[in-house]
CSV table of C-alpha atoms and ligand atoms in Angstrom, one decimal:
chain,number,residue,atom,x,y,z
G,1,MET,CA,29.5,17.0,-9.8
G,2,ASN,CA,26.6,16.4,-7.7
G,3,MET,CA,26.7,13.2,-6.1
G,4,ALA,CA,23.2,13.7,-4.1
G,5,THR,CA,21.6,14.0,-7.5
G,6,CYS,CA,23.3,11.0,-8.6
G,7,SER,CA,22.2,8.8,-5.9
G,8,ALA,CA,18.5,10.2,-6.1
G,9,PHE,CA,18.5,9.0,-9.6
G,10,SER,CA,20.1,5.7,-9.1
G,11,HIS,CA,17.0,5.1,-6.7
G,12,THR,CA,14.3,5.8,-9.2
G,13,SER,CA,16.3,3.9,-11.7
G,14,ASN,CA,15.6,0.6,-10.1
G,15,SER,CA,12.4,0.4,-11.6
G,16,GLU,CA,12.5,2.9,-14.5
G,17,GLN,CA,15.7,1.6,-15.6
G,18,VAL,CA,18.7,3.9,-16.3
G,19,MET,CA,18.5,6.4,-18.7
G,20,GLY,CA,21.1,7.5,-20.7
G,21,LEU,CA,23.9,7.1,-23.5
G,22,LEU,CA,26.7,5.6,-22.4
G,23,LYS,CA,30.1,6.0,-23.8
G,24,LYS,CA,31.8,2.5,-23.3
G,25,THR,CA,34.6,3.8,-21.1
G,26,ASN,CA,32.4,6.2,-19.0
G,27,LEU,CA,31.6,5.2,-15.2
G,28,LEU,CA,27.5,5.3,-15.3
G,29,SER,CA,27.1,7.3,-12.5
G,30,VAL,CA,29.1,10.2,-14.2
G,31,LEU,CA,26.7,10.0,-17.1
G,32,CYS,CA,23.5,9.8,-15.1
G,33,CYS,CA,24.4,13.0,-13.5
G,34,PHE,CA,25.2,14.6,-16.8
G,35,CYS,CA,21.5,13.4,-18.2
G,36,LEU,CA,19.6,14.7,-15.3
G,37,ASN,CA,21.4,18.3,-15.4
G,38,LEU,CA,20.6,18.5,-19.0
G,39,THR,CA,17.1,17.4,-18.0
G,40,VAL,CA,16.6,16.4,-21.9
G,41,ALA,CA,16.4,12.9,-23.2
G,42,ILE,CA,19.2,12.0,-25.7
G,43,ASP,CA,17.4,11.2,-28.8
G,44,THR,CA,20.9,10.4,-31.3
G,45,ILE,CA,23.8,7.7,-31.0
G,46,ARG,CA,26.8,8.8,-32.6
G,47,SER,CA,29.9,7.1,-33.8
G,48,SER,CA,31.7,5.1,-31.0
G,49,GLN,CA,28.8,5.4,-28.4
G,50,SER,CA,26.8,2.9,-27.3
G,51,ILE,CA,23.8,1.8,-25.3
G,52,ASN,CA,23.6,-1.6,-23.3
G,53,ASP,CA,20.7,-3.8,-22.2
G,54,THR,CA,19.7,-1.2,-19.5
G,55,GLU,CA,20.2,2.2,-21.5
G,56,TYR,CA,18.0,3.7,-24.0
G,57,ILE,CA,17.4,6.9,-25.9
G,58,ILE,CA,14.4,9.0,-26.2
G,59,SER,CA,12.8,10.9,-29.1
G,60,ASN,CA,12.9,14.6,-29.0
G,61,GLY,CA,9.2,15.5,-28.0
G,62,SER,CA,9.9,12.1,-25.8
G,63,ALA,CA,7.0,10.2,-27.5
G,64,PHE,CA,9.2,7.0,-28.4
G,65,ARG,CA,11.9,5.2,-26.7
G,66,LEU,CA,14.6,2.8,-28.3
G,67,GLY,CA,16.3,0.2,-25.9
G,68,PHE,CA,16.4,-3.9,-25.2
G,69,PHE,CA,12.9,-5.4,-23.9
G,70,GLY,CA,12.2,-8.7,-23.2
G,71,PRO,CA,8.7,-9.5,-24.3
G,72,GLU,CA,6.2,-11.4,-21.5
G,73,ASN,CA,6.7,-14.6,-21.0
G,74,SER,CA,10.1,-14.7,-23.1
G,75,THR,CA,13.6,-14.6,-21.7
G,76,ASN,CA,15.0,-13.5,-25.0
G,77,ARG,CA,16.2,-9.8,-25.4
G,78,TYR,CA,15.6,-7.5,-28.6
G,79,LEU,CA,16.4,-4.2,-29.5
G,80,GLY,CA,13.0,-2.4,-30.2
G,81,ILE,CA,11.2,0.9,-30.0
G,82,TRP,CA,8.2,1.4,-28.0
G,83,TYR,CA,5.7,4.4,-26.7
G,84,ASN,CA,7.5,6.3,-24.0
G,85,ASN,CA,4.6,8.2,-22.6
G,86,ILE,CA,1.8,5.7,-22.3
G,87,SER,CA,1.6,2.9,-19.5
G,88,VAL,CA,0.9,0.1,-21.6
G,89,PHE,CA,4.1,-1.3,-22.9
G,90,THR,CA,4.0,-1.3,-26.7
G,91,VAL,CA,6.3,-2.3,-29.3
G,92,ILE,CA,6.3,-0.8,-32.8
G,93,TRP,CA,9.5,-2.1,-34.2
G,94,VAL,CA,12.1,-4.5,-33.5
G,95,ALA,CA,15.6,-5.1,-34.8
G,96,ASN,CA,16.9,-8.4,-34.1
G,97,ARG,CA,13.4,-10.1,-34.3
G,98,GLN,CA,14.9,-13.2,-36.4
G,99,LYS,CA,18.0,-13.4,-33.7
G,100,PRO,CA,17.2,-12.7,-29.9
G,101,LEU,CA,19.7,-12.0,-27.7
G,102,LYS,CA,20.0,-14.9,-25.2
G,103,ASP,CA,21.3,-12.6,-22.4
G,104,SER,CA,21.2,-9.0,-21.4
G,105,SER,CA,24.9,-8.4,-22.9
G,106,GLY,CA,23.3,-6.6,-25.8
G,107,ILE,CA,24.8,-3.4,-27.2
G,108,LEU,CA,23.5,-1.2,-29.9
G,109,THR,CA,26.3,0.8,-31.5
G,110,ILE,CA,27.8,2.2,-34.8
G,111,SER,CA,29.9,-0.2,-36.4
G,112,LYS,CA,33.4,1.2,-38.1
G,113,GLU,CA,31.3,0.9,-41.2
G,114,GLY,CA,28.9,3.3,-40.3
G,115,ASN,CA,26.2,0.7,-39.9
G,116,LEU,CA,23.7,0.5,-36.7
G,117,VAL,CA,24.2,-3.0,-35.4
G,118,VAL,CA,23.2,-5.0,-32.2
G,119,LEU,CA,26.0,-7.0,-30.7
G,120,ASN,CA,26.2,-9.6,-27.8
G,121,GLY,CA,28.9,-9.7,-25.2
G,122,GLN,CA,31.5,-11.5,-27.8
G,123,GLU,CA,30.7,-8.8,-30.1
G,124,GLU,CA,28.7,-11.0,-32.8
G,125,ILE,CA,26.3,-9.2,-35.1
G,126,PHE,CA,22.8,-10.2,-34.1
G,127,TRP,CA,21.3,-7.2,-36.4
G,128,SER,CA,22.8,-4.7,-38.8
G,129,SER,CA,20.9,-2.1,-40.6
G,130,ASN,CA,23.1,-3.5,-43.5
G,131,VAL,CA,24.2,-0.4,-45.6
G,132,SER,CA,26.4,-1.7,-48.0
G,133,ASN,CA,28.7,1.7,-48.5
G,134,SER,CA,31.1,2.0,-45.7
G,135,VAL,CA,31.0,5.6,-44.4
G,136,THR,CA,33.3,6.9,-42.0
G,137,ASN,CA,30.9,9.0,-39.7
G,138,SER,CA,27.4,8.5,-38.9
G,139,SER,CA,24.9,8.9,-36.5
G,140,ALA,CA,21.0,7.5,-35.6
G,141,THR,CA,18.1,9.8,-34.4
G,142,LEU,CA,15.0,8.4,-33.2
G,143,GLY,CA,12.2,10.7,-34.2
G,144,ASP,CA,9.0,11.7,-32.9
G,145,PHE,CA,6.9,9.6,-35.3
G,146,GLY,CA,8.9,6.3,-34.2
G,147,ASN,CA,11.2,6.8,-37.1
G,148,LEU,CA,14.7,5.8,-36.5
G,149,VAL,CA,17.2,7.7,-39.1
G,150,LEU,CA,20.6,6.4,-39.9
G,151,GLN,CA,22.3,9.5,-41.5
G,152,GLN,CA,26.0,10.4,-42.7
G,153,VAL,CA,27.5,13.1,-40.5
G,154,ASP,CA,28.6,15.9,-43.2
G,155,THR,CA,27.3,18.4,-45.3
G,156,THR,CA,25.0,16.0,-47.4
G,157,ALA,CA,23.2,14.4,-44.1
G,158,LEU,CA,22.6,11.7,-46.4
G,159,VAL,CA,20.0,9.2,-45.1
G,160,LEU,CA,21.7,5.6,-45.3
G,161,TRP,CA,19.0,3.6,-43.8
G,162,GLU,CA,15.3,4.5,-42.1
G,163,ILE,CA,12.8,2.4,-40.5
G,164,GLU,CA,10.1,3.5,-42.4
G,165,ASN,CA,11.7,1.2,-45.2
G,166,HIS,CA,12.1,-1.4,-42.7
G,167,PRO,CA,8.8,-1.8,-40.5
G,168,SER,CA,7.9,-4.7,-38.5
G,169,ASP,CA,4.3,-5.4,-37.7
G,170,SER,CA,3.2,-1.6,-36.9
G,171,PHE,CA,2.6,1.2,-39.5
G,172,LEU,CA,3.7,4.3,-38.3
G,173,PRO,CA,2.4,7.8,-39.4
G,174,LYS,CA,4.6,9.0,-42.7
G,175,MET,CA,5.1,5.3,-43.8
G,176,LYS,CA,4.3,4.4,-46.9
G,177,LEU,CA,3.8,0.6,-47.6
G,178,SER,CA,5.2,0.1,-51.4
G,179,THR,CA,6.2,-2.4,-54.1
G,180,ASN,CA,8.9,-1.5,-56.4
G,181,LEU,CA,8.1,-3.6,-59.3
G,182,ARG,CA,11.7,-3.1,-60.5
G,183,THR,CA,13.6,-4.6,-58.0
G,184,ASP,CA,10.4,-6.5,-56.3
G,185,GLN,CA,11.4,-4.9,-53.0
G,186,ARG,CA,8.3,-4.7,-50.9
G,187,VAL,CA,7.9,-2.5,-48.0
G,188,GLN,CA,5.5,-4.4,-45.9
G,189,LEU,CA,4.2,-5.2,-42.3
G,190,THR,CA,4.8,-8.7,-41.0
G,191,SER,CA,3.2,-9.9,-37.9
G,192,TRP,CA,5.0,-11.3,-34.9
G,193,LYS,CA,4.8,-15.2,-34.4
G,194,SER,CA,2.8,-14.7,-31.1
G,195,PRO,CA,2.7,-11.9,-28.6
G,196,SER,CA,5.8,-13.5,-26.8
G,197,ASP,CA,7.8,-13.7,-30.2
G,198,PRO,CA,8.6,-11.1,-32.4
G,199,SER,CA,10.1,-13.1,-35.1
G,200,ILE,CA,8.4,-13.0,-38.6
G,201,GLY,CA,5.2,-14.9,-38.4
G,202,SER,CA,2.7,-16.1,-41.2
G,203,PHE,CA,1.2,-12.7,-42.3
G,204,SER,CA,2.4,-9.8,-44.1
G,205,ALA,CA,0.4,-6.9,-45.3
G,206,GLY,CA,1.8,-4.7,-48.4
G,207,ILE,CA,0.5,-2.9,-51.6
G,208,ASP,CA,-0.1,-5.3,-54.5
G,209,ALA,CA,2.0,-4.5,-57.4
G,210,LEU,CA,-1.1,-3.2,-59.5
G,211,ASN,CA,-1.7,0.4,-59.4
G,212,ILE,CA,-4.5,0.4,-57.0
G,213,PRO,CA,-4.5,1.7,-53.5
G,214,GLU,CA,-5.4,-1.9,-51.9
G,215,ILE,CA,-4.0,-3.4,-48.8
G,216,PHE,CA,-3.1,-6.8,-49.1
G,217,ILE,CA,-2.7,-9.1,-46.6
G,218,TRP,CA,-0.7,-12.7,-47.2
G,219,LYS,CA,-0.9,-15.8,-45.4
G,220,GLU,CA,2.3,-17.6,-46.1
G,221,GLY,CA,2.3,-15.7,-49.4
G,222,ALA,CA,-1.2,-16.1,-50.5
G,223,VAL,CA,-3.8,-13.3,-50.1
G,224,SER,CA,-6.1,-14.0,-47.0
G,225,ASP,CA,-8.1,-10.9,-46.8
G,226,THR,CA,-8.4,-7.7,-48.4
G,227,PHE,CA,-9.8,-4.2,-48.0
G,228,THR,CA,-9.9,-1.4,-50.3
G,229,ASP,CA,-10.2,1.5,-47.9
G,230,SER,CA,-6.9,3.8,-49.1
G,231,ASP,CA,-7.5,5.7,-46.0
G,232,VAL,CA,-6.2,3.3,-43.6
G,233,LEU,CA,-3.0,3.9,-45.0
G,234,HIS,CA,-3.1,7.3,-43.3
G,235,LEU,CA,-4.3,6.4,-39.9
G,236,PRO,CA,-1.9,6.7,-37.0
G,237,SER,CA,-1.7,3.2,-35.8
G,238,VAL,CA,-2.2,0.1,-37.5
G,239,VAL,CA,-0.7,-3.2,-36.2
G,240,LEU,CA,-0.9,-6.4,-38.4
G,241,GLY,CA,-1.4,-9.1,-35.2
G,242,SER,CA,-0.2,-12.5,-35.4
G,243,GLN,CA,-3.5,-14.3,-36.6
G,244,GLY,CA,-3.7,-12.2,-39.4
G,245,ASN,CA,-5.9,-9.5,-38.1
G,246,VAL,CA,-5.2,-6.0,-38.6
G,247,VAL,CA,-5.8,-4.1,-35.1
G,248,GLN,CA,-6.3,-0.2,-35.4
G,249,THR,CA,-5.7,1.1,-32.1
G,250,TYR,CA,-6.0,4.3,-30.6
G,251,TRP,CA,-4.7,5.6,-27.4
G,252,ASP,CA,-7.5,6.4,-24.9
G,253,ASP,CA,-6.3,8.6,-22.5
G,254,GLY,CA,-9.4,8.5,-20.1
G,255,LYS,CA,-9.0,5.0,-20.2
G,256,LYS,CA,-5.1,4.8,-20.3
G,257,ASP,CA,-5.5,1.9,-22.4
G,258,TRP,CA,-5.5,1.1,-26.3
G,259,GLU,CA,-9.0,1.5,-28.1
G,260,VAL,CA,-8.9,-1.6,-30.3
G,261,VAL,CA,-10.6,-1.7,-33.6
G,262,LEU,CA,-10.1,-5.2,-35.4
G,263,ILE,CA,-10.4,-5.8,-38.9
G,264,PRO,CA,-11.8,-8.3,-39.8
G,265,GLU,CA,-14.8,-7.0,-37.7
G,266,ASP,CA,-17.0,-10.0,-38.8
G,267,GLU,CA,-17.1,-13.0,-41.2
G,268,CYS,CA,-17.9,-10.8,-44.3
G,269,ASP,CA,-14.6,-9.3,-43.5
G,270,VAL,CA,-12.6,-12.4,-44.4
G,271,TYR,CA,-11.6,-12.4,-48.0
G,272,GLY,CA,-13.5,-14.8,-50.2
G,273,THR,CA,-16.1,-16.3,-47.4
G,274,CYS,CA,-18.9,-16.6,-49.8
G,275,ASN,CA,-16.5,-17.6,-52.9
G,276,ALA,CA,-17.2,-17.3,-56.5
G,277,PHE,CA,-20.4,-15.1,-57.2
G,278,GLY,CA,-21.6,-15.0,-54.0
G,279,SER,CA,-22.2,-11.9,-52.0
G,280,CYS,CA,-21.8,-11.7,-48.0
G,281,ASP,CA,-24.0,-10.0,-45.7
G,282,SER,CA,-23.3,-10.2,-41.9
G,283,LEU,CA,-26.7,-9.3,-40.9
G,284,SER,CA,-28.5,-11.7,-42.8
G,285,SER,CA,-29.4,-15.3,-41.5
G,286,GLN,CA,-27.5,-17.1,-43.9
G,287,ILE,CA,-24.7,-14.5,-44.6
G,288,CYS,CA,-23.9,-15.8,-48.2
G,289,SER,CA,-26.4,-15.5,-50.9
G,290,CYS,CA,-25.8,-15.6,-54.9
G,291,LEU,CA,-25.7,-12.9,-56.9
G,292,ARG,CA,-29.0,-12.3,-59.2
G,293,GLY,CA,-28.8,-14.9,-62.2
G,294,PHE,CA,-26.4,-17.1,-60.3
G,295,GLU,CA,-27.3,-20.3,-58.2
G,296,PRO,CA,-25.5,-22.4,-55.6
G,297,LYS,CA,-22.9,-24.8,-57.4
G,298,ILE,CA,-23.9,-27.5,-55.0
G,299,ILE,CA,-27.0,-26.8,-53.4
G,300,LYS,CA,-26.9,-29.3,-50.9
G,301,GLU,CA,-23.6,-27.8,-49.3
G,302,TRP,CA,-24.7,-24.3,-49.4
G,303,ASN,CA,-28.1,-24.7,-47.8
G,304,ARG,CA,-25.9,-26.3,-45.0
G,305,GLY,CA,-24.0,-23.2,-44.6
G,306,ASN,CA,-20.9,-24.4,-46.7
G,307,TRP,CA,-19.8,-21.7,-49.1
G,308,THR,CA,-16.7,-23.5,-50.4
G,309,SER,CA,-18.1,-24.1,-54.0
G,310,GLY,CA,-19.7,-20.7,-54.6
G,311,CYS,CA,-22.0,-19.7,-57.1
G,312,VAL,CA,-22.4,-20.7,-60.9
G,313,ARG,CA,-24.3,-18.5,-63.5
G,314,ARG,CA,-27.9,-19.9,-64.3
G,315,THR,CA,-27.7,-19.2,-68.1
G,316,PRO,CA,-24.7,-19.3,-70.0
G,317,LEU,CA,-23.8,-15.8,-71.4
G,318,GLN,CA,-24.6,-15.0,-74.8
G,319,CYS,CA,-20.8,-15.1,-76.2
G,320,GLU,CA,-20.2,-18.5,-74.6
G,321,ARG,CA,-23.4,-19.6,-76.3
G,322,MET,CA,-22.3,-18.2,-79.7
G,323,ASN,CA,-18.9,-20.0,-79.5
G,324,ASN,CA,-20.9,-23.0,-79.0
G,325,SER,CA,-22.9,-22.3,-81.8
G,326,ILE,CA,-26.3,-22.7,-79.7
G,327,GLU,CA,-29.3,-20.4,-80.7
G,328,GLU,CA,-28.9,-16.8,-79.7
G,329,GLY,CA,-30.8,-15.1,-76.9
G,330,LYS,CA,-30.8,-12.2,-74.8
G,331,ALA,CA,-27.9,-9.9,-75.2
G,332,ASP,CA,-25.5,-9.9,-72.3
G,333,GLY,CA,-25.2,-7.2,-69.8
G,334,PHE,CA,-24.4,-6.1,-66.3
G,335,LEU,CA,-25.8,-6.2,-62.8
G,336,LYS,CA,-24.6,-3.2,-60.8
G,337,LEU,CA,-23.3,-3.8,-57.4
G,338,GLU,CA,-22.8,-1.0,-55.2
G,339,MET,CA,-21.3,-0.7,-51.7
G,340,ILE,CA,-19.3,-4.1,-51.9
G,341,LYS,CA,-15.6,-4.8,-51.6
G,342,VAL,CA,-14.3,-6.3,-54.7
G,343,LEU,CA,-12.4,-9.1,-55.7
G,344,ASP,CA,-8.4,-9.3,-55.7
G,345,PHE,CA,-6.5,-9.8,-58.9
G,346,ALA,CA,-8.1,-7.3,-60.9
G,347,GLU,CA,-6.8,-6.1,-64.5
G,348,TRP,CA,-6.3,-2.3,-64.7
G,349,SER,CA,-6.5,-0.6,-67.9
G,350,ASN,CA,-6.6,3.3,-68.8
G,351,VAL,CA,-9.9,3.6,-70.6
G,352,ASN,CA,-12.7,5.8,-69.6
G,353,LYS,CA,-16.2,4.2,-68.1
G,354,GLU,CA,-17.8,3.7,-71.4
G,355,ASP,CA,-15.0,1.9,-73.0
G,356,CYS,CA,-14.2,-0.2,-69.5
G,357,ARG,CA,-17.8,-1.5,-69.9
G,358,LYS,CA,-17.7,-2.2,-73.9
G,359,GLN,CA,-14.3,-3.6,-73.3
G,360,CYS,CA,-15.7,-6.3,-70.7
G,361,LEU,CA,-18.9,-7.0,-72.7
G,362,GLU,CA,-17.2,-7.8,-76.0
G,363,ASN,CA,-14.9,-10.0,-74.2
G,364,CYS,CA,-15.8,-13.4,-73.4
G,365,SER,CA,-13.5,-14.2,-70.6
G,366,CYS,CA,-14.4,-10.8,-68.6
G,367,VAL,CA,-16.8,-11.4,-66.1
G,368,ALA,CA,-17.0,-8.2,-64.3
G,369,TYR,CA,-15.9,-4.6,-64.5
G,370,GLY,CA,-15.4,-1.8,-62.0
G,371,TYR,CA,-14.9,1.9,-62.6
G,372,TYR,CA,-13.7,4.0,-59.9
G,373,THR,CA,-12.9,7.9,-60.2
G,374,GLY,CA,-9.2,8.3,-59.4
G,375,ILE,CA,-8.6,5.0,-60.1
G,376,GLY,CA,-10.0,4.0,-63.4
G,377,CYS,CA,-10.9,0.5,-65.2
G,378,LEU,CA,-10.6,-2.6,-63.4
G,379,SER,CA,-11.8,-5.8,-64.8
G,380,TRP,CA,-11.8,-9.3,-63.7
G,381,SER,CA,-11.8,-12.8,-65.7
G,382,GLU,CA,-13.3,-15.9,-64.6
G,383,ILE,CA,-11.5,-17.4,-61.6
M,1,NAG,C1,22.2,-8.2,-43.5
M,1,NAG,O1,23.2,-8.9,-44.1
M,1,NAG,C2,23.4,-10.4,-43.9
M,1,NAG,C3,24.5,-11.0,-45.1
M,1,NAG,O2,24.0,-10.7,-46.3
M,1,NAG,C4,22.2,-11.1,-44.0
M,1,NAG,O3,22.5,-12.7,-43.8
M,1,NAG,C5,21.1,-10.4,-43.1
M,1,NAG,O4,19.8,-11.1,-42.8
M,1,NAG,C6,20.9,-9.1,-42.9
M,1,NAG,N1,20.5,-8.4,-42.1
M,1,NAG,C7,19.3,-7.8,-42.0
M,1,NAG,C8,18.8,-7.1,-41.1
M,1,NAG,O5,18.7,-7.6,-43.3
M,2,NAG,C1,31.8,12.6,-36.5
M,2,NAG,O1,31.7,14.2,-36.8
M,2,NAG,C2,31.3,15.1,-36.0
M,2,NAG,C3,30.5,16.3,-36.0
M,2,NAG,O2,31.1,16.9,-37.0
M,2,NAG,C4,32.7,15.1,-35.1
M,2,NAG,O3,32.5,15.8,-33.7
M,2,NAG,C5,33.0,13.6,-35.0
M,2,NAG,O4,34.5,13.9,-34.1
M,2,NAG,C6,33.2,12.6,-35.8
M,2,NAG,N1,33.6,11.4,-35.7
M,2,NAG,C7,34.5,10.4,-36.2
M,2,NAG,C8,34.9,9.1,-35.9
M,2,NAG,O5,35.1,10.9,-37.4
M,3,NAG,C1,-17.9,-28.3,-48.0
M,3,NAG,O1,-18.2,-28.7,-49.4
M,3,NAG,C2,-17.1,-29.1,-50.4
M,3,NAG,C3,-17.4,-29.4,-51.6
M,3,NAG,O2,-18.7,-30.1,-52.0
M,3,NAG,C4,-16.4,-30.2,-49.8
M,3,NAG,O3,-15.4,-30.8,-50.3
M,3,NAG,C5,-16.1,-29.9,-48.4
M,3,NAG,O4,-15.9,-31.2,-47.8
M,3,NAG,C6,-17.5,-29.4,-47.7
M,3,NAG,N1,-17.1,-28.7,-46.0
M,3,NAG,C7,-17.7,-29.4,-45.1
M,3,NAG,C8,-17.1,-28.9,-43.7
M,3,NAG,O5,-18.4,-30.0,-45.0
M,4,NAG,C1,-10.2,-10.4,-71.7
M,4,NAG,O1,-10.3,-10.1,-70.4
M,4,NAG,C2,-9.3,-10.6,-70.1
M,4,NAG,C3,-9.8,-10.3,-68.5
M,4,NAG,O2,-10.3,-9.1,-68.1
M,4,NAG,C4,-8.0,-10.2,-70.3
M,4,NAG,O3,-7.0,-10.8,-69.5
M,4,NAG,C5,-7.8,-10.4,-71.9
M,4,NAG,O4,-6.7,-9.6,-71.9
M,4,NAG,C6,-9.0,-9.9,-72.5
M,4,NAG,N1,-8.9,-10.1,-73.9
M,4,NAG,C7,-8.6,-9.2,-74.9
M,4,NAG,C8,-8.4,-9.9,-76.2
M,4,NAG,O5,-9.0,-8.1,-74.6
């Protein structure tokens, strides 16, 4: 054992914190030497091992670090995962976000039942992976996509729990947001309450139960914003902010900071700004206008820039007129709108483009349809 190496390490550790995976009974200094001599970071925590508040594990390619942290302006301690190689401290996942540790006595370990657990000094459970089938031997590994996987240690290597089904506010590569209709289980992002409080905030983002590739953001359960760009699912870093904003971030190595793209970018990105039969154009002096054939429901409010009542049809649809046995007029038709974001709550049906149109035309409560290659027929009824 080289003591010189040990003291050199403990010097740098003042600012950098002690790296290593500490067996409860081991002396820290012994382990430090062990780490240094190996010069590789440990990415796995095994049965009977633990890390304390000052220790961490690092993914194999050193992209991510798992350990305890305290958010700015907070004395609480949380187990989390953050980027290891960038200068701006950026947390992508928090374990005990609903139950903060009040001191630095926290320990991450693997329980007798094989669960990954966060305990305090009194060995009270602050977070658990909550796998119900107990296993005798398991280990957790931090991967280079920020994924943490708890696996059975045997020939099956069965995955017991993994982060990608339990995201916090950050969308990670390879993650799939999903809704399981059968079990009503959602894999979704949930915002922090505030930058200093990672507990579950007002916003969640996930996939709607319909088979349509849309991301929905809910505010306390209600849809507040939507966008249909399915590509966003494949972006490397997407975070749901505490204000319900989706933040796409790109690490700019030149600037040594995150390049941030905010969604919504303007008023028109906020869902339902112009309301029923209104169309939003942020470059226009009055951002909202009624679609052709529609007029403001309450003209006075509309002209004052109050869009809450939306627009109404100038002339009733033919099917409505026939129902009310008033005289016949021009046949109903559709106004084609392109390059627009569509409404939530569409109904999907498995028919071709022409039948999609016909089906809507013949149905008086259908107010619009859309046909998208790869998705199919969507229709909307009166809101
Ligand atoms: C684990 O299970 C307990 C008891 O069912 C529950 O109170 C707790 O919220 C669960 N924890 C997580 C992280 O799901
Ligand atoms: C778990 O498995 C590893 C690898 O086979 C073995 O070295 C270790 O002793 C086992 N631990 C327990 C608690 O059985
Ligand atoms: C906007 O119009 C609605 C409907 O008339 C009204 O209830 C609401 O008070 C108006 N809001 C403002 C800010 O004037
Ligand atoms: C008419 O359209 C509405 C909305 O798309 C739909 O909910 C309803 O099932 C349709 N009715 C018939 C008879 O197809």
